[in-house]
mmCIF file of C-alpha atoms in Angstrom:
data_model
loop_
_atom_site.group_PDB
_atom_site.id
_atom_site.type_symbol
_atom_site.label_atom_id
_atom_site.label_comp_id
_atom_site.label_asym_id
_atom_site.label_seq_id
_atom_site.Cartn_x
_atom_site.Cartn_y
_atom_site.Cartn_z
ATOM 1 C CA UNK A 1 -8.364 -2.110 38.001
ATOM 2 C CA UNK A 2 -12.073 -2.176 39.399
ATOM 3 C CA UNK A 3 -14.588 -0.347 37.013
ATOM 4 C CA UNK A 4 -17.722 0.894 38.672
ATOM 5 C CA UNK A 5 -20.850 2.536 37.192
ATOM 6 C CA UNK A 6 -22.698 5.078 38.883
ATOM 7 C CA UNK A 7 -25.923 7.253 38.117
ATOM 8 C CA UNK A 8 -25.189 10.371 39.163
ATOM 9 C CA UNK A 9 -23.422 14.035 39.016
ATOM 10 C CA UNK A 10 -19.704 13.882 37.933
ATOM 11 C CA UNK A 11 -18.411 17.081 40.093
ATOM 12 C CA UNK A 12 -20.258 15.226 43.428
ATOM 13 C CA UNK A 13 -17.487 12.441 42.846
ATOM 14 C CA UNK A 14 -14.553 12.259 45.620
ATOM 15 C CA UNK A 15 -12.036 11.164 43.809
ATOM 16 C CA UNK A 16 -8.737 11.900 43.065
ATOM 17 C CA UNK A 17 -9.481 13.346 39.081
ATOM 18 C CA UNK A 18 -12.473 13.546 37.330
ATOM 19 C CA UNK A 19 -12.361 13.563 33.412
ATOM 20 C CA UNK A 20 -14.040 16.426 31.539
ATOM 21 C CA UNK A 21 -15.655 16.454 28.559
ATOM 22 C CA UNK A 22 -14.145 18.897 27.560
ATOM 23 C CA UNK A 23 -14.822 21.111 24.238
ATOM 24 C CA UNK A 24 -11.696 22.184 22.656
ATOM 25 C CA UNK A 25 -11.622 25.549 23.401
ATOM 26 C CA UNK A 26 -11.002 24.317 27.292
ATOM 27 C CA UNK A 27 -13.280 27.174 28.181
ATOM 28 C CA UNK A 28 -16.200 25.995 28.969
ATOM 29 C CA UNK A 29 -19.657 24.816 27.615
ATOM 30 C CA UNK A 30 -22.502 22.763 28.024
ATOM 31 C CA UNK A 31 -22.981 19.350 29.609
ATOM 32 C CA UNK A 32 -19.901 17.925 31.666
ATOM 33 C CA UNK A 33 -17.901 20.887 30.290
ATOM 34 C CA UNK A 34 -20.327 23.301 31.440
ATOM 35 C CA UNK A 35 -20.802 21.772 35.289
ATOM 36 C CA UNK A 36 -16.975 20.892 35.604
ATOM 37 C CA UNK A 37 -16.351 24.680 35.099
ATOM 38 C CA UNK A 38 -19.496 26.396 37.417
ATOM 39 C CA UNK A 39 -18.983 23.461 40.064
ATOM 40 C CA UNK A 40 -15.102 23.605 40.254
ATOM 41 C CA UNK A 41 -15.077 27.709 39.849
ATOM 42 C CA UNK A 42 -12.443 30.184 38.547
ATOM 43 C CA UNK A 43 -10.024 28.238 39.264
ATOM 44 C CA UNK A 44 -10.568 26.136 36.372
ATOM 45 C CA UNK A 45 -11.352 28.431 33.336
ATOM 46 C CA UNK A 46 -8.137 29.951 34.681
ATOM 47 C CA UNK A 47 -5.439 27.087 34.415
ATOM 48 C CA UNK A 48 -7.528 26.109 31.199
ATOM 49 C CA UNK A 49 -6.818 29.846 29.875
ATOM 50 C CA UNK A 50 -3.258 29.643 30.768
ATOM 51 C CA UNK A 51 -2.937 26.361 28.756
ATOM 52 C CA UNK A 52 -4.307 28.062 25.613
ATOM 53 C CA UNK A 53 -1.700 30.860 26.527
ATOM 54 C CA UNK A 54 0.979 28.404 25.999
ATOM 55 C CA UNK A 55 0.788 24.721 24.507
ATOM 56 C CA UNK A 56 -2.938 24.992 23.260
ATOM 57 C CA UNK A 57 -3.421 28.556 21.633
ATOM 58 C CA UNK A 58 -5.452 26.733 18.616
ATOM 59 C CA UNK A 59 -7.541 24.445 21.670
ATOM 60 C CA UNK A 60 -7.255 20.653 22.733
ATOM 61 C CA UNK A 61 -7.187 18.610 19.495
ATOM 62 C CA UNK A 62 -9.938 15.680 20.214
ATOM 63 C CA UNK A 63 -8.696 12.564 21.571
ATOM 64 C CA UNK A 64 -6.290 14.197 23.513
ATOM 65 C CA UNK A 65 -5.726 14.846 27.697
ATOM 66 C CA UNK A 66 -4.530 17.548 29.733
ATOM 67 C CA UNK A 67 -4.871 18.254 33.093
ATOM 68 C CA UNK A 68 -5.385 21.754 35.507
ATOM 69 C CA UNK A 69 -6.328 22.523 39.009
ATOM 70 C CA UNK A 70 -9.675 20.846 40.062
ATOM 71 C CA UNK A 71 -10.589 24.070 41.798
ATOM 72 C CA UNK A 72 -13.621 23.620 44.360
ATOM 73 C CA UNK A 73 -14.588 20.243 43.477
ATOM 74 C CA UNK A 74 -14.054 17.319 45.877
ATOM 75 C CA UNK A 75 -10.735 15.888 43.699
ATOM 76 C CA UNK A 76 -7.475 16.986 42.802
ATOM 77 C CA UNK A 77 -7.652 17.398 39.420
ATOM 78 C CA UNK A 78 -9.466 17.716 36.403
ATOM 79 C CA UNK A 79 -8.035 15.654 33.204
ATOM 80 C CA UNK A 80 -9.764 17.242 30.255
ATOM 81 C CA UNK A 81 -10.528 15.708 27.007
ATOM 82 C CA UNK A 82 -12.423 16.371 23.636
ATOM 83 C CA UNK A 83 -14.345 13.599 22.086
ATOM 84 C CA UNK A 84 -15.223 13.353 18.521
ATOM 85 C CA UNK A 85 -18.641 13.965 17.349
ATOM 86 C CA UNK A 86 -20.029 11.257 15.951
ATOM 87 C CA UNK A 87 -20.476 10.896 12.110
ATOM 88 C CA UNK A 88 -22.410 8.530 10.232
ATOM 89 C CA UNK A 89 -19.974 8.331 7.752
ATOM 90 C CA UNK A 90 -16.324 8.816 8.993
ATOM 91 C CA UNK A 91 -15.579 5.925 11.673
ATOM 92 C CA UNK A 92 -13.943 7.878 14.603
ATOM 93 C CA UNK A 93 -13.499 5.514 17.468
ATOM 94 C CA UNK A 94 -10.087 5.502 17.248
ATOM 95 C CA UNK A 95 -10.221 8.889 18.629
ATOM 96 C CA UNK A 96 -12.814 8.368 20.823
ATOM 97 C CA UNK A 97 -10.734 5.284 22.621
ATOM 98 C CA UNK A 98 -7.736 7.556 22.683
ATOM 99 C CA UNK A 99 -9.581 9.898 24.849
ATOM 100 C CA UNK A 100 -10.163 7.303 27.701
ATOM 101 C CA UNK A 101 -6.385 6.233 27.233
ATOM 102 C CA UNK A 102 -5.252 9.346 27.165
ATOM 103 C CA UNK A 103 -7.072 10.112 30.547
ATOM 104 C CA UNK A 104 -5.707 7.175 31.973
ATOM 105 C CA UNK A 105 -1.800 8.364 31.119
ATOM 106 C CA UNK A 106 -2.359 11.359 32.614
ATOM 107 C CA UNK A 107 -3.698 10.218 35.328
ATOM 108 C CA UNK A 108 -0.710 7.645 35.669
ATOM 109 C CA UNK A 109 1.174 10.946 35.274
ATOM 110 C CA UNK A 110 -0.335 12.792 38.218
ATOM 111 C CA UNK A 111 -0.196 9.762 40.545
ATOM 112 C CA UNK A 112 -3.802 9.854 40.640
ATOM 113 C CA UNK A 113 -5.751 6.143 41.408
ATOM 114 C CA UNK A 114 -8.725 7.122 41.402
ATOM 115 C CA UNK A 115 -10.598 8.508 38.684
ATOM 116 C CA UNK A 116 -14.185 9.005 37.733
ATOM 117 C CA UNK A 117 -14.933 9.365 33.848
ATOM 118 C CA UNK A 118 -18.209 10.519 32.090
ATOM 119 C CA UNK A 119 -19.766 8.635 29.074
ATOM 120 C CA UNK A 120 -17.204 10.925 26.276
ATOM 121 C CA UNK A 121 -19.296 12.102 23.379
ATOM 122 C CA UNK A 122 -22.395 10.628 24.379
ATOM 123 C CA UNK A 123 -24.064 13.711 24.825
ATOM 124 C CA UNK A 124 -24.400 16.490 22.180
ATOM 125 C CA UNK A 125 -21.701 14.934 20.270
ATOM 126 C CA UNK A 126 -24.379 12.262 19.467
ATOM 127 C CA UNK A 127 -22.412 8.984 20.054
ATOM 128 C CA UNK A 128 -24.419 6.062 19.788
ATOM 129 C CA UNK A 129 -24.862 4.690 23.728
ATOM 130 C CA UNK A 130 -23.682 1.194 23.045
ATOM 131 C CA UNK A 131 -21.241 1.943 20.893
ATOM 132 C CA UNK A 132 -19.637 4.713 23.368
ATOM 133 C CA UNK A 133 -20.141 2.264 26.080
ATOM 134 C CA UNK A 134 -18.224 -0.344 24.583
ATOM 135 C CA UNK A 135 -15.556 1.505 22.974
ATOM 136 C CA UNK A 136 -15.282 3.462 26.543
ATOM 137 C CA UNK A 137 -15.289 -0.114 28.647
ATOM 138 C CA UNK A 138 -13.379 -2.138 26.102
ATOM 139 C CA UNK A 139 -10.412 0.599 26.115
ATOM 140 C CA UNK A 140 -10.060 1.284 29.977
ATOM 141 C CA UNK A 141 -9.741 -1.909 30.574
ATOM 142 C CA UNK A 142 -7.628 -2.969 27.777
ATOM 143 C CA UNK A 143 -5.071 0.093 28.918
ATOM 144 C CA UNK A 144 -2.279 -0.436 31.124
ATOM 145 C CA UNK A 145 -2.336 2.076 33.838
ATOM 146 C CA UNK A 146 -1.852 2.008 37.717
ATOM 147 C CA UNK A 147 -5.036 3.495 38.957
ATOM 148 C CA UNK A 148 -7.030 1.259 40.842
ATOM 149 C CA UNK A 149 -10.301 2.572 40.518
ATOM 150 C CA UNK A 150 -12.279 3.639 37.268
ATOM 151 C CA UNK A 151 -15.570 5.079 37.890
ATOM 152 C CA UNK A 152 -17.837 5.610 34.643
ATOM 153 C CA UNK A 153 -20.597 8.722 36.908
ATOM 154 C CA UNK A 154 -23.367 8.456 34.133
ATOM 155 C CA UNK A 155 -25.858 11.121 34.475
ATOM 156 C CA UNK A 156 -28.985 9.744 32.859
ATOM 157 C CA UNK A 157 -30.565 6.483 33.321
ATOM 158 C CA UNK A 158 -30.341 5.349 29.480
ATOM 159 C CA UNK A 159 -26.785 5.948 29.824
ATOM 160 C CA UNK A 160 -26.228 3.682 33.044
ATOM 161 C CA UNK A 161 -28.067 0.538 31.114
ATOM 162 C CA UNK A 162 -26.125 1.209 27.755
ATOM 163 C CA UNK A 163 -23.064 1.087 30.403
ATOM 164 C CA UNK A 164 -24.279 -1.649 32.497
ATOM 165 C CA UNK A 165 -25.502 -3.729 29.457
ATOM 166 C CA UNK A 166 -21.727 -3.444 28.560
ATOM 167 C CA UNK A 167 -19.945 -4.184 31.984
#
């Protein structure tokens, strides 16, 4: 599998899913949750509310994947995942890895080979960079999966060297 890194906005990506980070409530939020849903439409919060209508009425437990619709953004689907936020004293990067290899099965499940990923708890969740970095790199391409193309879209520049220092 290649693995590119990009500086940029994750719902610009043509690609065939792009991963959300996604709170658990699948309803929307701030940061990648927040632009996945206002980019991608009604389409979205409305697949995500008919998920919580049937397999995920208490929300996405972190470290888990599910996909919906994609809606008006330039792929086919939209994976969504919760990361863990990160604690000082409770090592979760177990759960943190599961979410990339979690993606990556359900994007082996949709047939999808092309998939663009943002840097998972990084954000408010408070992840250290080079720790979410690694553990991000280190498990995508330590998963066995059939798509060909895995491309972290990192939307700040501290981010893309964290990622790139990685690589």
């Amino acid at each position: 599998m290649q693995i590119k890194l990009e500086l940029g906005d994750i719902t610009e990506q043509t690609v065939d899913a792009i991963v959300n980070a996604a709170n658990s409530s699948l309803l929307g939020g701030g940061g990648v949750d927040g632009a996945v849903h206002r980019r991608g439409g009604p389409e979205i919060l409305e697949a995500c509310r008919a998920l919580r209508a049937s397999h995920y009425g208490g929300g996405l437990p972190a470290g888990q994947a599910v996909a919906t619709t994609a809606g008006r953004l330039d792929a086919r689907w939209v994976i969504h995942t919760v990361g863990p936020v990160w604690s000082p004293t409770d090592d979760r990067s177990a759960v943190l890895a599961s979410c990339y290899r979690e993606s990556l099965r359900v994007a082996d499940e949709l047939g999808a080979r092309t998939v663009a990923f943002p840097a998972v708890s990084a954000g408010v969740y408070g992840w250290p960079l080079d720790d979410a970095a690694r553990i991000a790199l280190e498990t995508v391409r330590s998963t066995g999966t059939r798509v060909s193309e895995a491309r972290f879209v990192l939307f700040t520049e501290d981010v893309r060297r964290a990622f790139t220092a990685r690589l």
